[in-house]
Structures are given as structure tokens and as C-alpha cells.
PDB file of C-alpha atoms in Angstrom:
ATOM      1  CA  MET U 377       0.000   0.000   0.000  1.00 47.00           C
ATOM      2  CA  PRO U 378       1.505   3.314  -0.887  1.00 47.00           C
ATOM      3  CA  HIS U 379       2.097   5.717   1.913  1.00 49.00           C
ATOM      4  CA  HIS U 380       2.881   9.327   2.204  1.00 49.00           C
ATOM      5  CA  GLY U 381       4.729  11.323   4.862  1.00 48.00           C
ATOM      6  CA  ASN U 382       7.161  10.234   7.544  1.00 48.00           C
ATOM      7  CA  GLU U 383       8.220   6.608   7.374  1.00 49.00           C
ATOM      8  CA  GLU U 384       8.638   6.385  11.197  1.00 48.00           C
ATOM      9  CA  GLU U 385       5.026   7.340  11.699  1.00 47.00           C
ATOM     10  CA  HIS U 386       4.086   4.805   9.052  1.00 46.00           C
ATOM     11  CA  ASN U 387       6.031   2.070  10.863  1.00 48.00           C
ATOM     12  CA  THR U 388       4.446   3.005  14.184  1.00 49.00           C
ATOM     13  CA  SER U 389       0.990   2.949  12.689  1.00 48.00           C
ATOM     14  CA  ALA U 390       1.727  -0.347  11.091  1.00 47.00           C
ATOM     15  CA  GLY U 391       2.936  -1.767  14.372  1.00 48.00           C
ATOM     16  CA  GLN U 392      -0.158  -0.581  16.167  1.00 47.00           C
ATOM     17  CA  GLN U 393      -2.345  -2.094  13.487  1.00 48.00           C
ATOM     18  CA  ASN U 394      -0.492  -5.388  13.724  1.00 47.00           C
ATOM     19  CA  THR U 395      -0.785  -5.394  17.529  1.00 46.00           C
ATOM     20  CA  GLN U 396      -4.460  -4.633  17.412  1.00 47.00           C
ATOM     21  CA  GLY U 397      -4.888  -7.283  14.824  1.00 47.00           C
ATOM     22  CA  ASN U 398      -3.063  -9.855  16.980  1.00 50.00           C
ATOM     23  CA  GLY U 399      -4.974  -8.887  20.136  1.00 51.00           C
ATOM     24  CA  GLN U 400      -1.775  -8.095  22.140  1.00 55.00           C
ATOM     25  CA  GLU U 401      -0.777  -4.898  23.940  1.00 59.00           C
ATOM     26  CA  PRO U 402       2.225  -2.986  22.642  1.00 61.00           C
ATOM     27  CA  VAL U 403       5.597  -3.527  24.406  1.00 58.00           C
ATOM     28  CA  ILE U 404       7.392  -0.314  25.311  1.00 64.00           C
ATOM     29  CA  ARG U 405      11.100  -0.499  26.190  1.00 67.00           C
ATOM     30  CA  ASP U 406      12.845   2.306  28.049  1.00 66.00           C
ATOM     31  CA  ASN U 407      16.412   2.474  26.820  1.00 68.00           C
ATOM     32  CA  ARG U 408      17.399   5.625  28.659  1.00 67.00           C
ATOM     33  CA  LYS U 409      20.829   5.354  30.279  1.00 66.00           C
ATOM     34  CA  VAL U 410      19.808   7.439  33.344  1.00 64.00           C
ATOM     35  CA  ASP U 411      16.944   6.410  35.604  1.00 70.00           C
ATOM     36  CA  PRO U 412      14.570   9.397  35.727  1.00 68.00           C
ATOM     37  CA  VAL U 413      13.382   8.419  39.223  1.00 67.00           C
ATOM     38  CA  THR U 414      16.631   7.688  41.090  1.00 69.00           C
ATOM     39  CA  GLY U 415      18.998   9.628  38.882  1.00 64.00           C
ATOM     40  CA  GLN U 416      21.464   6.720  38.856  1.00 66.00           C
ATOM     41  CA  ALA U 417      23.140   5.352  35.736  1.00 65.00           C
ATOM     42  CA  ARG U 418      21.841   2.175  34.239  1.00 65.00           C
ATOM     43  CA  HIS U 419      23.942  -0.744  33.029  1.00 57.00           C
ATOM     44  CA  PRO U 420      24.270  -0.954  29.288  1.00 53.00           C
ATOM     45  CA  GLU U 421      23.209  -4.586  29.426  1.00 50.00           C
ATOM     46  CA  GLY U 422      20.001  -3.596  31.209  1.00 45.00           C
ATOM     47  CA  GLY U 423      21.210  -4.822  34.627  1.00 47.00           C
ATOM     48  CA  GLN U 424      20.576  -3.081  37.897  1.00 47.00           C
ATOM     49  CA  PRO U 425      22.786  -0.255  39.168  1.00 46.00           C
ATOM     50  CA  SER U 426      25.493  -1.066  41.613  1.00 45.00           C
ATOM     51  CA  GLY U 427      24.533  -0.847  45.275  1.00 43.00           C
ATOM     52  CA  THR U 428      20.775  -0.832  44.616  1.00 44.00           C
ATOM     53  CA  GLY U 429      19.076  -4.196  44.403  1.00 45.00           C
ATOM     54  CA  SER U 430      22.397  -6.026  43.906  1.00 46.00           C
ATOM     55  CA  PRO U 431      22.943  -9.418  45.545  1.00 46.00           C
ATOM     56  CA  ALA U 432      25.652  -7.950  47.809  1.00 46.00           C
ATOM     57  CA  GLY U 433      23.337  -5.196  48.953  1.00 48.00           C
ATOM     58  CA  ALA U 434      20.569  -7.692  49.568  1.00 45.00           C
ATOM     59  CA  ALA U 435      22.929  -9.841  51.637  1.00 45.00           C
ATOM     60  CA  ASP U 436      23.928  -6.822  53.730  1.00 51.00           C
ATOM     61  CA  SER U 437      20.302  -5.926  54.276  1.00 49.00           C
ATOM     62  CA  ASP U 438      19.493  -9.492  55.248  1.00 49.00           C
ATOM     63  CA  GLY U 439      22.499  -9.565  57.623  1.00 51.00           C
ATOM     64  CA  ASP U 440      21.375  -6.371  59.349  1.00 57.00           C
ATOM     65  CA  ALA U 441      17.856  -7.687  59.698  1.00 53.00           C
ATOM     66  CA  LEU U 442      19.088 -10.983  61.167  1.00 51.00           C
ATOM     67  CA  ALA U 443      21.379  -9.162  63.571  1.00 56.00           C
ATOM     68  CA  GLN U 444      18.542  -6.941  64.722  1.00 54.00           C
ATOM     69  CA  ALA U 445      16.217  -9.922  65.118  1.00 50.00           C
ATOM     70  CA  GLU U 446      18.858 -11.820  67.131  1.00 53.00           C
ATOM     71  CA  GLU U 447      19.454  -8.806  69.342  1.00 56.00           C
ATOM     72  CA  ILE U 448      15.728  -8.483  69.997  1.00 50.00           C
ATOM     73  CA  LEU U 449      15.353 -12.195  70.778  1.00 46.00           C
ATOM     74  CA  ASN U 450      18.318 -12.111  73.185  1.00 50.00           C
ATOM     75  CA  GLY U 451      16.605  -9.353  75.139  1.00 49.00           C
ATOM     76  CA  VAL U 452      13.346 -11.288  75.535  1.00 42.00           C
ATOM     77  CA  ASP U 453      12.758 -13.685  78.442  1.00 45.00           C
ATOM     78  CA  VAL U 454      11.526 -16.965  77.016  1.00 42.00           C
ATOM     79  CA  PRO U 455       9.317 -19.078  79.334  1.00 44.00           C
ATOM     80  CA  ALA U 456      10.461 -22.550  80.343  1.00 44.00           C
ATOM     81  CA  GLU U 457       7.937 -24.359  78.169  1.00 42.00           C
ATOM     82  CA  GLU U 458       9.026 -22.346  75.122  1.00 41.00           C
ATOM     83  CA  SER U 459      12.659 -23.044  75.909  1.00 41.00           C
ATOM     84  CA  VAL U 460      11.937 -26.757  75.914  1.00 40.00           C
ATOM     85  CA  ALA U 461      10.175 -26.414  72.597  1.00 41.00           C
ATOM     86  CA  GLN U 462      13.156 -24.593  71.150  1.00 43.00           C
ATOM     87  CA  GLY U 463      15.633 -27.186  72.416  1.00 44.00           C
ATOM     88  CA  ALA U 464      17.001 -25.225  75.414  1.00 43.00           C
ATOM     89  CA  PRO U 465      17.816 -27.132  78.643  1.00 50.00           C
ATOM     90  CA  ALA U 466      14.668 -27.494  80.700  1.00 47.00           C
ATOM     91  CA  GLY U 467      14.635 -25.340  83.849  1.00 51.00           C
ATOM     92  CA  SER U 468      18.229 -24.128  83.510  1.00 57.00           C
ATOM     93  CA  THR U 469      17.328 -20.624  84.674  1.00 68.00           C
ATOM     94  CA  GLY U 470      14.957 -21.968  87.313  1.00 70.00           C
ATOM     95  CA  ASN U 471      17.628 -24.312  88.697  1.00 84.00           C
ATOM     96  CA  ALA U 472      20.097 -21.444  88.989  1.00 84.00           C
ATOM     97  CA  GLU U 473      17.569 -19.292  90.811  1.00 85.00           C
ATOM     98  CA  ALA U 474      16.592 -22.203  93.072  1.00 86.00           C
ATOM     99  CA  ALA U 475      20.252 -22.863  93.921  1.00 85.00           C
ATOM    100  CA  GLU U 476      20.799 -19.203  94.710  1.00 86.00           C
ATOM    101  CA  LEU U 477      17.718 -19.095  96.926  1.00 86.00           C
ATOM    102  CA  ARG U 478      18.826 -22.302  98.658  1.00 86.00           C
ATOM    103  CA  ASN U 479      22.260 -20.815  99.353  1.00 88.00           C
ATOM    104  CA  ASP U 480      20.631 -17.684 100.745  1.00 87.00           C
ATOM    105  CA  LEU U 481      18.402 -19.823 102.959  1.00 88.00           C
ATOM    106  CA  LEU U 482      21.346 -21.850 104.251  1.00 89.00           C
ATOM    107  CA  ARG U 483      23.298 -18.680 104.956  1.00 89.00           C
ATOM    108  CA  LEU U 484      20.363 -17.169 106.842  1.00 89.00           C
ATOM    109  CA  GLN U 485      19.917 -20.399 108.784  1.00 89.00           C
ATOM    110  CA  ALA U 486      23.607 -20.423 109.758  1.00 90.00           C
ATOM    111  CA  GLU U 487      23.406 -16.781 110.797  1.00 91.00           C
ATOM    112  CA  TYR U 488      20.321 -17.511 112.879  1.00 90.00           C
ATOM    113  CA  VAL U 489      21.988 -20.488 114.593  1.00 91.00           C
ATOM    114  CA  ASN U 490      25.072 -18.418 115.385  1.00 93.00           C
ATOM    115  CA  TYR U 491      22.895 -15.570 116.636  1.00 93.00           C
ATOM    116  CA  ARG U 492      20.925 -17.932 118.885  1.00 92.00           C
ATOM    117  CA  LYS U 493      24.118 -19.441 120.303  1.00 94.00           C
ATOM    118  CA  ARG U 494      25.559 -16.004 120.904  1.00 94.00           C
ATOM    119  CA  VAL U 495      22.373 -14.846 122.657  1.00 94.00           C
ATOM    120  CA  GLU U 496      22.302 -17.943 124.853  1.00 94.00           C
ATOM    121  CA  ARG U 497      25.983 -17.527 125.710  1.00 94.00           C
ATOM    122  CA  ASP U 498      25.517 -13.854 126.537  1.00 94.00           C
ATOM    123  CA  ARG U 499      22.460 -14.686 128.599  1.00 93.00           C
ATOM    124  CA  ALA U 500      24.379 -17.314 130.558  1.00 91.00           C
ATOM    125  CA  VAL U 501      27.271 -14.927 131.147  1.00 91.00           C
ATOM    126  CA  ALA U 502      24.873 -12.197 132.266  1.00 93.00           C
ATOM    127  CA  GLY U 503      23.185 -14.582 134.710  1.00 90.00           C
ATOM    128  CA  GLU U 504      26.533 -15.737 136.061  1.00 90.00           C
ATOM    129  CA  MET U 505      27.722 -12.168 136.549  1.00 92.00           C
ATOM    130  CA  ALA U 506      24.486 -11.321 138.359  1.00 93.00           C
ATOM    131  CA  VAL U 507      24.970 -14.255 140.736  1.00 91.00           C
ATOM    132  CA  ILE U 508      28.603 -13.310 141.315  1.00 93.00           C
ATOM    133  CA  GLY U 509      27.563  -9.748 142.075  1.00 93.00           C
ATOM    134  CA  VAL U 510      25.113 -10.962 144.735  1.00 93.00           C
ATOM    135  CA  LEU U 511      27.686 -13.344 146.240  1.00 94.00           C
ATOM    136  CA  ASN U 512      30.328 -10.636 146.447  1.00 94.00           C
ATOM    137  CA  SER U 513      27.893  -8.351 148.236  1.00 94.00           C
ATOM    138  CA  LEU U 514      27.217 -11.078 150.855  1.00 94.00           C
ATOM    139  CA  LEU U 515      30.856 -11.916 151.594  1.00 95.00           C
ATOM    140  CA  PRO U 516      31.116  -9.342 154.420  1.00 94.00           C
ATOM    141  CA  VAL U 517      28.003 -10.906 156.008  1.00 94.00           C
ATOM    142  CA  LEU U 518      29.645 -14.326 155.861  1.00 94.00           C
ATOM    143  CA  ASP U 519      32.758 -12.878 157.490  1.00 94.00           C
ATOM    144  CA  ASP U 520      30.623 -11.641 160.384  1.00 93.00           C
ATOM    145  CA  VAL U 521      28.994 -15.058 160.670  1.00 92.00           C
ATOM    146  CA  ASP U 522      32.437 -16.708 160.843  1.00 91.00           C
ATOM    147  CA  ALA U 523      33.608 -14.242 163.463  1.00 91.00           C
ATOM    148  CA  ALA U 524      30.487 -14.835 165.576  1.00 91.00           C
ATOM    149  CA  ARG U 525      30.933 -18.589 165.254  1.00 89.00           C
ATOM    150  CA  GLN U 526      34.566 -18.423 166.359  1.00 87.00           C
ATOM    151  CA  HIS U 527      33.557 -16.413 169.417  1.00 88.00           C
ATOM    152  CA  GLY U 528      30.868 -18.935 170.336  1.00 86.00           C
ATOM    153  CA  ASP U 529      27.912 -16.662 169.592  1.00 82.00           C
ATOM    154  CA  LEU U 530      26.350 -19.048 167.078  1.00 82.00           C
ATOM    155  CA  THR U 531      26.541 -22.318 168.960  1.00 81.00           C
ATOM    156  CA  ASP U 532      22.814 -22.447 169.452  1.00 83.00           C
ATOM    157  CA  GLY U 533      19.719 -20.328 169.047  1.00 83.00           C
ATOM    158  CA  PRO U 534      17.730 -18.778 166.197  1.00 87.00           C
ATOM    159  CA  PHE U 535      20.684 -16.792 164.807  1.00 88.00           C
ATOM    160  CA  ALA U 536      22.679 -19.989 164.402  1.00 89.00           C
ATOM    161  CA  ALA U 537      19.800 -21.509 162.427  1.00 91.00           C
ATOM    162  CA  ILE U 538      19.551 -18.382 160.231  1.00 92.00           C
ATOM    163  CA  ALA U 539      23.309 -18.437 159.552  1.00 92.00           C
ATOM    164  CA  THR U 540      23.160 -22.099 158.590  1.00 91.00           C
ATOM    165  CA  LYS U 541      20.231 -21.521 156.208  1.00 93.00           C
ATOM    166  CA  LEU U 542      22.041 -18.590 154.584  1.00 93.00           C
ATOM    167  CA  GLU U 543      25.200 -20.622 154.002  1.00 92.00           C
ATOM    168  CA  ASN U 544      23.242 -23.547 152.579  1.00 92.00           C
ATOM    169  CA  ALA U 545      21.297 -21.236 150.250  1.00 93.00           C
ATOM    170  CA  LEU U 546      24.498 -19.704 148.937  1.00 93.00           C
ATOM    171  CA  LYS U 547      25.945 -23.159 148.309  1.00 92.00           C
ATOM    172  CA  THR U 548      23.127 -23.824 145.853  1.00 91.00           C
ATOM    173  CA  TYR U 549      24.506 -20.960 143.749  1.00 89.00           C
ATOM    174  CA  GLY U 550      27.937 -22.598 143.609  1.00 90.00           C
ATOM    175  CA  LEU U 551      29.587 -20.747 146.477  1.00 94.00           C
ATOM    176  CA  VAL U 552      32.527 -22.728 147.900  1.00 94.00           C
ATOM    177  CA  ARG U 553      34.489 -21.733 150.971  1.00 94.00           C
ATOM    178  CA  ILE U 554      38.324 -21.800 150.876  1.00 94.00           C
ATOM    179  CA  ASN U 555      39.463 -22.496 154.456  1.00 92.00           C
ATOM    180  CA  GLU U 556      41.473 -25.713 154.371  1.00 93.00           C
ATOM    181  CA  THR U 557      44.706 -26.009 156.293  1.00 93.00           C
ATOM    182  CA  GLY U 558      47.609 -28.396 155.767  1.00 90.00           C
ATOM    183  CA  VAL U 559      47.344 -28.082 151.963  1.00 93.00           C
ATOM    184  CA  GLU U 560      49.995 -26.858 149.617  1.00 93.00           C
ATOM    185  CA  PHE U 561      50.084 -23.121 149.170  1.00 95.00           C
ATOM    186  CA  ASP U 562      48.426 -22.064 145.913  1.00 94.00           C
ATOM    187  CA  PRO U 563      48.903 -18.410 144.975  1.00 93.00           C
ATOM    188  CA  THR U 564      45.774 -18.502 142.819  1.00 94.00           C
ATOM    189  CA  ILE U 565      43.496 -19.088 145.829  1.00 95.00           C
ATOM    190  CA  HIS U 566      45.731 -18.143 148.777  1.00 95.00           C
ATOM    191  CA  GLU U 567      47.084 -14.823 149.917  1.00 95.00           C
ATOM    192  CA  ALA U 568      50.117 -15.281 152.176  1.00 94.00           C
ATOM    193  CA  LEU U 569      50.191 -12.690 154.977  1.00 95.00           C
ATOM    194  CA  ILE U 570      52.826 -14.370 157.168  1.00 93.00           C
ATOM    195  CA  GLN U 571      55.599 -16.893 156.471  1.00 92.00           C
ATOM    196  CA  GLN U 572      57.196 -18.916 159.223  1.00 91.00           C
ATOM    197  CA  PRO U 573      59.537 -21.920 159.218  1.00 90.00           C
ATOM    198  CA  GLY U 574      57.929 -25.262 159.787  1.00 84.00           C
ATOM    199  CA  GLU U 575      59.241 -28.601 160.874  1.00 83.00           C
ATOM    200  CA  ASP U 576      59.195 -31.513 158.466  1.00 83.00           C
ATOM    201  CA  ILE U 577      57.937 -29.222 155.701  1.00 85.00           C
ATOM    202  CA  GLU U 578      59.168 -29.872 152.182  1.00 88.00           C
ATOM    203  CA  VAL U 579      56.920 -27.392 150.319  1.00 92.00           C
ATOM    204  CA  ASP U 580      55.116 -24.219 151.304  1.00 93.00           C
ATOM    205  CA  THR U 581      52.046 -25.284 153.268  1.00 93.00           C
ATOM    206  CA  VAL U 582      49.024 -23.425 154.639  1.00 94.00           C
ATOM    207  CA  SER U 583      49.277 -23.653 158.398  1.00 92.00           C
ATOM    208  CA  GLN U 584      46.456 -21.290 159.436  1.00 93.00           C
ATOM    209  CA  VAL U 585      43.572 -19.431 157.729  1.00 94.00           C
ATOM    210  CA  LEU U 586      43.093 -15.871 158.917  1.00 93.00           C
ATOM    211  CA  ARG U 587      40.165 -15.081 156.658  1.00 94.00           C
ATOM    212  CA  SER U 588      38.249 -17.553 154.531  1.00 94.00           C
ATOM    213  CA  GLY U 589      38.244 -17.249 150.796  1.00 95.00           C
ATOM    214  CA  TYR U 590      35.421 -18.031 148.388  1.00 96.00           C
ATOM    215  CA  LYS U 591      34.996 -19.167 144.821  1.00 94.00           C
ATOM    216  CA  SER U 592      32.073 -19.852 142.524  1.00 92.00           C
ATOM    217  CA  GLY U 593      32.759 -22.607 140.068  1.00 86.00           C
ATOM    218  CA  GLU U 594      36.194 -21.903 138.601  1.00 87.00           C
ATOM    219  CA  ARG U 595      36.045 -18.194 139.423  1.00 91.00           C
ATOM    220  CA  VAL U 596      37.807 -17.099 142.584  1.00 94.00           C
ATOM    221  CA  LEU U 597      35.766 -14.427 144.295  1.00 94.00           C
ATOM    222  CA  ARG U 598      38.275 -13.782 147.024  1.00 95.00           C
ATOM    223  CA  ALA U 599      41.563 -15.413 147.969  1.00 95.00           C
ATOM    224  CA  ALA U 600      41.960 -16.781 151.459  1.00 95.00           C
ATOM    225  CA  GLN U 601      44.350 -14.892 153.739  1.00 95.00           C
ATOM    226  CA  VAL U 602      46.656 -17.485 155.293  1.00 95.00           C
ATOM    227  CA  ILE U 603      49.839 -18.102 157.227  1.00 95.00           C
ATOM    228  CA  VAL U 604      52.323 -20.170 155.247  1.00 95.00           C
ATOM    229  CA  ALA U 605      54.803 -22.623 156.734  1.00 93.00           C
ATOM    230  CA  VAL U 606      58.003 -22.799 154.694  1.00 92.00           C
ATOM    231  CA  PRO U 607      60.784 -25.378 154.846  1.00 88.00           C
ATOM    232  CA  ALA U 608      63.405 -24.521 157.456  1.00 76.00           C
TER     233      ALA U 608
END
């Protein structure tokens, strides 16, 4: 068919007619070397520009996403049943917390036992010191009773009975009199006021007690004042 005018327009019209006749839409190819949207250069072969949509860039993006997801998951507390489902050791966190609580309980129990022992020991010491204080305050009274007995004032009568009851009551609190003679001199319980030579004496010996001494248990309340016989 003869045609007039521009051949390019004729070709385009012919292509459109052929497309319409075939029932297919026209295919438009954009061969511009610069992307009008991003402004980046296109590959001559029609590939994607470097850095955008490349496999390396996709890998970096995937790596960042995985790192962020891992960081988020590490900061989340996963319940025990979920940990079992994911393959984590069952009750590992719970066992650690239980062990820590058990150690705290044992430490508190030990502290309580030590505290109770210390309180009982302090209570016993306080009671002993109270008894010793009372006994020390009664020693002058006992000295008067001894003096009255030596002078024969307590041989009989109500005062003798009272003195005997007082001495027996004090014995129940551990009071022991130190008034023995003929025993070896012991500086821990004896106070030597006079020394005199003695016959057939090999060691220092208590020959006479001038004032009785007293002790309570292993504690010496007052040393006995004595006369000591020494070897000649």
C-alpha cells in the first residue's frame, strides 16, 4: 500500500495495526541510560545499578535484619515451656535461681543459729555475773557469821539456824568456801600474809587461815588470807 509522509510514523501505525490485529498490547522499552526516578546510571546490558538491588546489597540488608532480630530475641525472656520447645535445657534458669535461693536460705539459717548461740551464751554470762555480784555483796556478812561462830555466839539459838540456812542457800549458787589447812600453798586461791619456818615441811604449806576465801565454780571471788609454813 503506498504511503505518504514520515516513514517512522508509518512504521508506528503499522505496528499498532499489527498489535491490534493480533490482540496483544504494545511492548514499550525504556532504553534511557539514566533512571529518571533515582537519577542513577543504568547498566548498558540492562542490569541493575550497583549498590541498589544487587545481591551484595541484599545480603547486607538481610544480615542487618538478622542481627537486629537476634538482638531483639536475646533481650526477651523466654518461658520454660518455650525453651523446651526450642531445644534449650529445661529449667536451667529456674535451677540457677533455686540454687541461689537455697544458698541464701542456708546462709540465713547459719546466721540464725550463730545468733541464737551467741544470745544464749551472753544470757548465761549475764546470769553468772548477776549471781557473782550478789555473792560478792554477801561476803562481808559471811565474814561476820564466821567471826560470831569463832567467838561462840552461834553455837545455838535462832541466829545460828539463820546463819546455817544462809550458808546452805548460797551453796546452791555454787559458792565454795576456801578455808582448808595443811594443803599446799596455791597463789591462785591463797594470799600469804605471814611466812614462818615449819618442821618436816618440804613445800610451802598453809598452816592457818586468817580469813576464809570463796569461789564460785572456777572463778575465785576472794583469795583466802593465810599463814604459810616454809621449809626450814
